[in-house]
Amino acid sequence: MSGAAAAEQLIEVDGVEKVFSVRRKAGRLRRVRHEVRAVDGITFQVPRGEMVGYIGPNGAGKSTTIKMLTGILVPSGGRLRVAGIDPARERTRLARRIGVVFGQRTTLWWDLPLKDSYELVRRMYRVPDAVYRANLDRCIELLDLGPLLSVPVRQLSLGQRMRGDIAAALLHDPEVLYLDEPTIGLDVISKAKVRAFLREVNAERGTTVLLTTHDLTDIEQLCRRVMVIDHGHLVYDGGLDGLRAAGDGERTLVVDLERELPPIEGVPGARTVKVEGPRQWLAFPAAQSAAPLVAAVAERYPLVDLSVREPDIEDVIATLYAGGRVPEGRAAADPA
Amino acid sequence: MASDGPADGVGGGRGAAMAQGLRAYGLIVGMWVRSTLAYRASFVMMAFGNFAATALDFVAIMLMFSQIDALGGFSLPEVAFLYGTSGVSLGLADLLLGSMDRLGRRVRDGTLDTLLLRPAPVFAQVAADRFALRRLGRITQSLLVLGWSLTRLDVDWTVGRMLMVPLMAVCGTAIFGAVFTAGAAFQFWAQDAAEVQNSFTYGGNAMLQYPPTVFAKDLVRGVTFLVPLAFVNWLPALRLLGRPDPLGLPGWADFLGPVVAALMCAGAAVAWRFGLRAYRSTGS
């Protein structure tokens, strides 16, 4: 984001890679070693206060990236800084300044009531009493945790547990919050609650958020910037709008005519992709304005109604994944 | 005993990491104790069960002595002394570090990652996890047997000899603790290896309860030189009881307990660091 040039870069990732050496059975006794480049030289920066979506298909390297950013895994190469700290070397010092939520597994103590887990977090992170009280009260209110505090974590439903986990990750006022699939398996209401809360934390606290997800609605509702990773490479880094344009880049003009007619022809830059009774679908490049198109159709056909559909983000990403190509416009390896 | 790998000490040196680890250990243990005591009746029953299960061990030995006068040349109070010293050592190590054999499971299901997110050494968190106060049952039972044996033993109790008993317990705890730690470290590579470590700890304890004279010499050599459990109680006890050493080691070997314990702890710490480093570079 060009305007953020002056802002402090809270997360700096420079040519980071992670290579796993995997041994696989080949024949009865023989094992073959081969390298898996889970993260293959990615570079990006996240300024303080930004909320970034990090998406990619399974096994693309999302979780590996998060694990390197938290200090769980040590990178095989490249340079990495979070709040000026090298996560691999100073894991425990970094731990006080970040919050992490794994959707797939809890970071709370499984057999303990939620409030005991929180108490332990307070003491382990040495959170000052006043800060702790204020943060906890706010989380209890916004995440509806009141009735859950005395319930052991293992008895919580997935949605309740997730809310509990998010609160635990924020009690010590972290500067960065990593969320690895925070809405996975949640029902619609829980998802909405979690999203609203994250939006507020980001807006009020200025907490920097990096979130991975398979649910693109999370991205659409929360993030202005999105990064796409595939096969360990960053294939897109930019705004959500740019991502739409970067896909196959086609918008659709849906027109309702007065009556059934043969497919519309002769409109420059558009082609009819579907006809259903009086309704017809025309695809045209996303970059092109719809206005001349509408004028051209209206001039020659009895037009009753019309609408323009943006390219579906899921389709766009599917094309990105399938093609594995770097879209034009914003080069992924070079965040402005 | 082991800090968190070279990476973690950087902030404030090794001493700071150690202090941080002890503090975290204390916090987590304290919480487990509180949560255990919240269900007092359940705790009492569990602790009693732990006590009774280990007590049956000793009942078996007493039954044996109703038929014989000596076992491998050792009287009942002497065997009780071996039983008590080994039991107290294992009991303490089990209480302090006994949950470490769950490490393999944590590696497999990925929950080890969550420990790496907290501002405390992983070793302290793993050691304190599910701290089981009920294990006081074994310690209590062993202490009772040890206490009884001390009143019956035919030993001329000088101050030095009296001090040897608690020293044996401390060194024995450290030796068993090192085995627990090394066993857990091994699970970074072999996640199902908990039984290997159990055979040395619980299995070793079952062996140390009896006089070394009843075992084959090769076995005694094995627990002296390979996995030096003999220093938990056998060698110092032989000295205390005025018995000859079946392996004919020089006399000063009986006092090597603290040295052996220190070396084993150092070795276990190195193994732990290696294991954790391997995990952090490869993941699960």
PDB file of N, CA, C and O in Angstrom, chain A residues 88-126:
ATOM      1  N   ALA A  88      12.710 -16.910  15.354  1.00  0.00           N
ATOM      2  CA  ALA A  88      13.359 -18.182  15.631  1.00  0.00           C
ATOM      3  C   ALA A  88      14.364 -18.063  16.769  1.00  0.00           C
ATOM      4  O   ALA A  88      14.533 -18.972  17.563  1.00  0.00           O
ATOM      5  N   ARG A  89      15.005 -16.904  16.874  1.00  0.00           N
ATOM      6  CA  ARG A  89      16.047 -16.756  17.903  1.00  0.00           C
ATOM      7  C   ARG A  89      15.497 -16.313  19.244  1.00  0.00           C
ATOM      8  O   ARG A  89      16.027 -16.653  20.280  1.00  0.00           O
ATOM      9  N   GLU A  90      14.437 -15.515  19.209  1.00  0.00           N
ATOM     10  CA  GLU A  90      13.924 -14.995  20.466  1.00  0.00           C
ATOM     11  C   GLU A  90      12.432 -15.285  20.589  1.00  0.00           C
ATOM     12  O   GLU A  90      11.605 -14.394  20.712  1.00  0.00           O
ATOM     13  N   ARG A  91      12.159 -16.584  20.569  1.00  0.00           N
ATOM     14  CA  ARG A  91      10.779 -17.031  20.578  1.00  0.00           C
ATOM     15  C   ARG A  91       9.998 -16.529  21.788  1.00  0.00           C
ATOM     16  O   ARG A  91       8.894 -16.005  21.646  1.00  0.00           O
ATOM     17  N   THR A  92      10.578 -16.671  22.981  1.00  0.00           N
ATOM     18  CA  THR A  92       9.802 -16.311  24.169  1.00  0.00           C
ATOM     19  C   THR A  92       9.609 -14.794  24.302  1.00  0.00           C
ATOM     20  O   THR A  92       8.587 -14.348  24.803  1.00  0.00           O
ATOM     21  N   ARG A  93      10.597 -14.018  23.843  1.00  0.00           N
ATOM     22  CA  ARG A  93      10.429 -12.564  23.907  1.00  0.00           C
ATOM     23  C   ARG A  93       9.331 -12.119  22.942  1.00  0.00           C
ATOM     24  O   ARG A  93       8.514 -11.258  23.255  1.00  0.00           O
ATOM     25  N   LEU A  94       9.315 -12.765  21.769  1.00  0.00           N
ATOM     26  CA  LEU A  94       8.281 -12.435  20.789  1.00  0.00           C
ATOM     27  C   LEU A  94       6.895 -12.854  21.306  1.00  0.00           C
ATOM     28  O   LEU A  94       5.900 -12.167  21.074  1.00  0.00           O
ATOM     29  N   ALA A  95       6.875 -13.979  22.021  1.00  0.00           N
ATOM     30  CA  ALA A  95       5.589 -14.538  22.468  1.00  0.00           C
ATOM     31  C   ALA A  95       4.746 -13.517  23.229  1.00  0.00           C
ATOM     32  O   ALA A  95       3.519 -13.526  23.150  1.00  0.00           O
ATOM     33  N   ARG A  96       5.404 -12.628  23.986  1.00  0.00           N
ATOM     34  CA  ARG A  96       4.662 -11.633  24.760  1.00  0.00           C
ATOM     35  C   ARG A  96       4.006 -10.576  23.875  1.00  0.00           C
ATOM     36  O   ARG A  96       3.160  -9.824  24.320  1.00  0.00           O
ATOM     37  N   ARG A  97       4.476 -10.471  22.637  1.00  0.00           N
ATOM     38  CA  ARG A  97       3.991  -9.368  21.792  1.00  0.00           C
ATOM     39  C   ARG A  97       3.062  -9.828  20.684  1.00  0.00           C
ATOM     40  O   ARG A  97       2.572  -9.029  19.899  1.00  0.00           O
ATOM     41  N   ILE A  98       2.843 -11.145  20.599  1.00  0.00           N
ATOM     42  CA  ILE A  98       1.932 -11.642  19.566  1.00  0.00           C
ATOM     43  C   ILE A  98       0.827 -12.479  20.197  1.00  0.00           C
ATOM     44  O   ILE A  98       0.978 -13.000  21.293  1.00  0.00           O
ATOM     45  N   GLY A  99      -0.265 -12.580  19.467  1.00  0.00           N
ATOM     46  CA  GLY A  99      -1.348 -13.471  19.880  1.00  0.00           C
ATOM     47  C   GLY A  99      -1.616 -14.414  18.725  1.00  0.00           C
ATOM     48  O   GLY A  99      -1.522 -14.018  17.565  1.00  0.00           O
ATOM     49  N   VAL A 100      -1.895 -15.668  19.029  1.00  0.00           N
ATOM     50  CA  VAL A 100      -2.089 -16.647  17.971  1.00  0.00           C
ATOM     51  C   VAL A 100      -3.347 -17.468  18.240  1.00  0.00           C
ATOM     52  O   VAL A 100      -3.583 -17.892  19.363  1.00  0.00           O
ATOM     53  N   VAL A 101      -4.133 -17.652  17.194  1.00  0.00           N
ATOM     54  CA  VAL A 101      -5.297 -18.528  17.297  1.00  0.00           C
ATOM     55  C   VAL A 101      -5.225 -19.556  16.178  1.00  0.00           C
ATOM     56  O   VAL A 101      -5.157 -19.194  15.003  1.00  0.00           O
ATOM     57  N   PHE A 102      -5.199 -20.809  16.551  1.00  0.00           N
ATOM     58  CA  PHE A 102      -5.269 -21.883  15.569  1.00  0.00           C
ATOM     59  C   PHE A 102      -6.704 -22.402  15.542  1.00  0.00           C
ATOM     60  O   PHE A 102      -7.198 -22.872  16.558  1.00  0.00           O
ATOM     61  N   GLY A 103      -7.336 -22.315  14.393  1.00  0.00           N
ATOM     62  CA  GLY A 103      -8.708 -22.806  14.320  1.00  0.00           C
ATOM     63  C   GLY A 103      -8.827 -24.283  14.587  1.00  0.00           C
ATOM     64  O   GLY A 103      -9.810 -24.760  15.135  1.00  0.00           O
ATOM     65  N   GLN A 104      -7.809 -25.017  14.194  1.00  0.00           N
ATOM     66  CA  GLN A 104      -7.900 -26.476  14.274  1.00  0.00           C
ATOM     67  C   GLN A 104      -7.629 -27.007  15.676  1.00  0.00           C
ATOM     68  O   GLN A 104      -7.980 -28.121  15.992  1.00  0.00           O
ATOM     69  N   ARG A 105      -6.905 -26.262  16.485  1.00  0.00           N
ATOM     70  CA  ARG A 105      -6.612 -26.770  17.817  1.00  0.00           C
ATOM     71  C   ARG A 105      -6.553 -25.613  18.793  1.00  0.00           C
ATOM     72  O   ARG A 105      -6.202 -24.497  18.443  1.00  0.00           O
ATOM     73  N   THR A 106      -6.919 -25.922  20.026  1.00  0.00           N
ATOM     74  CA  THR A 106      -6.992 -24.858  21.023  1.00  0.00           C
ATOM     75  C   THR A 106      -5.624 -24.603  21.641  1.00  0.00           C
ATOM     76  O   THR A 106      -4.794 -25.501  21.726  1.00  0.00           O
ATOM     77  N   THR A 107      -5.403 -23.365  22.048  1.00  0.00           N
ATOM     78  CA  THR A 107      -4.176 -23.079  22.787  1.00  0.00           C
ATOM     79  C   THR A 107      -4.487 -23.016  24.280  1.00  0.00           C
ATOM     80  O   THR A 107      -3.635 -22.699  25.087  1.00  0.00           O
ATOM     81  N   LEU A 108      -5.747 -23.322  24.622  1.00  0.00           N
ATOM     82  CA  LEU A 108      -6.138 -23.297  26.030  1.00  0.00           C
ATOM     83  C   LEU A 108      -5.847 -24.653  26.670  1.00  0.00           C
ATOM     84  O   LEU A 108      -5.580 -25.622  25.980  1.00  0.00           O
ATOM     85  N   TRP A 109      -5.932 -24.688  27.972  1.00  0.00           N
ATOM     86  CA  TRP A 109      -5.710 -25.962  28.674  1.00  0.00           C
ATOM     87  C   TRP A 109      -7.021 -26.747  28.659  1.00  0.00           C
ATOM     88  O   TRP A 109      -8.021 -26.349  29.238  1.00  0.00           O
ATOM     89  N   TRP A 110      -6.960 -27.864  27.996  1.00  0.00           N
ATOM     90  CA  TRP A 110      -8.122 -28.668  27.633  1.00  0.00           C
ATOM     91  C   TRP A 110      -9.022 -29.007  28.819  1.00  0.00           C
ATOM     92  O   TRP A 110     -10.242 -28.966  28.716  1.00  0.00           O
ATOM     93  N   ASP A 111      -8.431 -29.361  29.951  1.00  0.00           N
ATOM     94  CA  ASP A 111      -9.241 -29.865  31.064  1.00  0.00           C
ATOM     95  C   ASP A 111      -9.643 -28.786  32.058  1.00  0.00           C
ATOM     96  O   ASP A 111     -10.338 -29.071  33.016  1.00  0.00           O
ATOM     97  N   LEU A 112      -9.174 -27.570  31.819  1.00  0.00           N
ATOM     98  CA  LEU A 112      -9.445 -26.521  32.801  1.00  0.00           C
ATOM     99  C   LEU A 112     -10.582 -25.622  32.357  1.00  0.00           C
ATOM    100  O   LEU A 112     -10.788 -25.417  31.166  1.00  0.00           O
ATOM    101  N   PRO A 113     -11.306 -25.073  33.338  1.00  0.00           N
ATOM    102  CA  PRO A 113     -12.328 -24.075  32.987  1.00  0.00           C
ATOM    103  C   PRO A 113     -11.652 -22.890  32.308  1.00  0.00           C
ATOM    104  O   PRO A 113     -10.499 -22.577  32.590  1.00  0.00           O
ATOM    105  N   LEU A 114     -12.437 -22.243  31.453  1.00  0.00           N
ATOM    106  CA  LEU A 114     -11.933 -21.104  30.693  1.00  0.00           C
ATOM    107  C   LEU A 114     -11.271 -20.064  31.597  1.00  0.00           C
ATOM    108  O   LEU A 114     -10.195 -19.555  31.290  1.00  0.00           O
ATOM    109  N   LYS A 115     -11.912 -19.759  32.733  1.00  0.00           N
ATOM    110  CA  LYS A 115     -11.371 -18.671  33.566  1.00  0.00           C
ATOM    111  C   LYS A 115     -10.020 -19.052  34.170  1.00  0.00           C
ATOM    112  O   LYS A 115      -9.169 -18.196  34.365  1.00  0.00           O
ATOM    113  N   ASP A 116      -9.803 -20.353  34.433  1.00  0.00           N
ATOM    114  CA  ASP A 116      -8.494 -20.789  34.946  1.00  0.00           C
ATOM    115  C   ASP A 116      -7.425 -20.631  33.874  1.00  0.00           C
ATOM    116  O   ASP A 116      -6.299 -20.222  34.155  1.00  0.00           O
ATOM    117  N   SER A 117      -7.795 -20.966  32.640  1.00  0.00           N
ATOM    118  CA  SER A 117      -6.860 -20.773  31.530  1.00  0.00           C
ATOM    119  C   SER A 117      -6.469 -19.306  31.423  1.00  0.00           C
ATOM    120  O   SER A 117      -5.303 -18.973  31.253  1.00  0.00           O
ATOM    121  N   TYR A 118      -7.451 -18.426  31.542  1.00  0.00           N
ATOM    122  CA  TYR A 118      -7.188 -16.987  31.420  1.00  0.00           C
ATOM    123  C   TYR A 118      -6.283 -16.505  32.547  1.00  0.00           C
ATOM    124  O   TYR A 118      -5.376 -15.703  32.349  1.00  0.00           O
ATOM    125  N   GLU A 119      -6.569 -17.022  33.741  1.00  0.00           N
ATOM    126  CA  GLU A 119      -5.772 -16.636  34.912  1.00  0.00           C
ATOM    127  C   GLU A 119      -4.303 -17.039  34.694  1.00  0.00           C
ATOM    128  O   GLU A 119      -3.379 -16.292  34.987  1.00  0.00           O
ATOM    129  N   LEU A 120      -4.135 -18.232  34.141  1.00  0.00           N
ATOM    130  CA  LEU A 120      -2.778 -18.728  33.891  1.00  0.00           C
ATOM    131  C   LEU A 120      -2.085 -17.864  32.830  1.00  0.00           C
ATOM    132  O   LEU A 120      -0.907 -17.530  32.957  1.00  0.00           O
ATOM    133  N   VAL A 121      -2.828 -17.484  31.804  1.00  0.00           N
ATOM    134  CA  VAL A 121      -2.278 -16.602  30.770  1.00  0.00           C
ATOM    135  C   VAL A 121      -1.851 -15.281  31.400  1.00  0.00           C
ATOM    136  O   VAL A 121      -0.766 -14.778  31.150  1.00  0.00           O
ATOM    137  N   ARG A 122      -2.707 -14.764  32.273  1.00  0.00           N
ATOM    138  CA  ARG A 122      -2.402 -13.479  32.926  1.00  0.00           C
ATOM    139  C   ARG A 122      -1.061 -13.559  33.645  1.00  0.00           C
ATOM    140  O   ARG A 122      -0.205 -12.690  33.505  1.00  0.00           O
ATOM    141  N   ARG A 123      -0.876 -14.644  34.397  1.00  0.00           N
ATOM    142  CA  ARG A 123       0.345 -14.733  35.195  1.00  0.00           C
ATOM    143  C   ARG A 123       1.548 -15.097  34.324  1.00  0.00           C
ATOM    144  O   ARG A 123       2.643 -14.609  34.552  1.00  0.00           O
ATOM    145  N   MET A 124       1.331 -15.952  33.333  1.00  0.00           N
ATOM    146  CA  MET A 124       2.460 -16.354  32.502  1.00  0.00           C
ATOM    147  C   MET A 124       2.982 -15.184  31.667  1.00  0.00           C
ATOM    148  O   MET A 124       4.172 -15.030  31.468  1.00  0.00           O
ATOM    149  N   TYR A 125       2.057 -14.347  31.191  1.00  0.00           N
ATOM    150  CA  TYR A 125       2.447 -13.198  30.382  1.00  0.00           C
ATOM    151  C   TYR A 125       2.685 -11.963  31.235  1.00  0.00           C
ATOM    152  O   TYR A 125       2.992 -10.900  30.705  1.00  0.00           O
ATOM    153  N   ARG A 126       2.511 -12.081  32.553  1.00  0.00           N
ATOM    154  CA  ARG A 126       2.676 -10.958  33.474  1.00  0.00           C
ATOM    155  C   ARG A 126       1.857  -9.757  33.009  1.00  0.00           C
ATOM    156  O   ARG A 126       2.389  -8.643  32.834  1.00  0.00           O
TER     157      ARG A 126
END
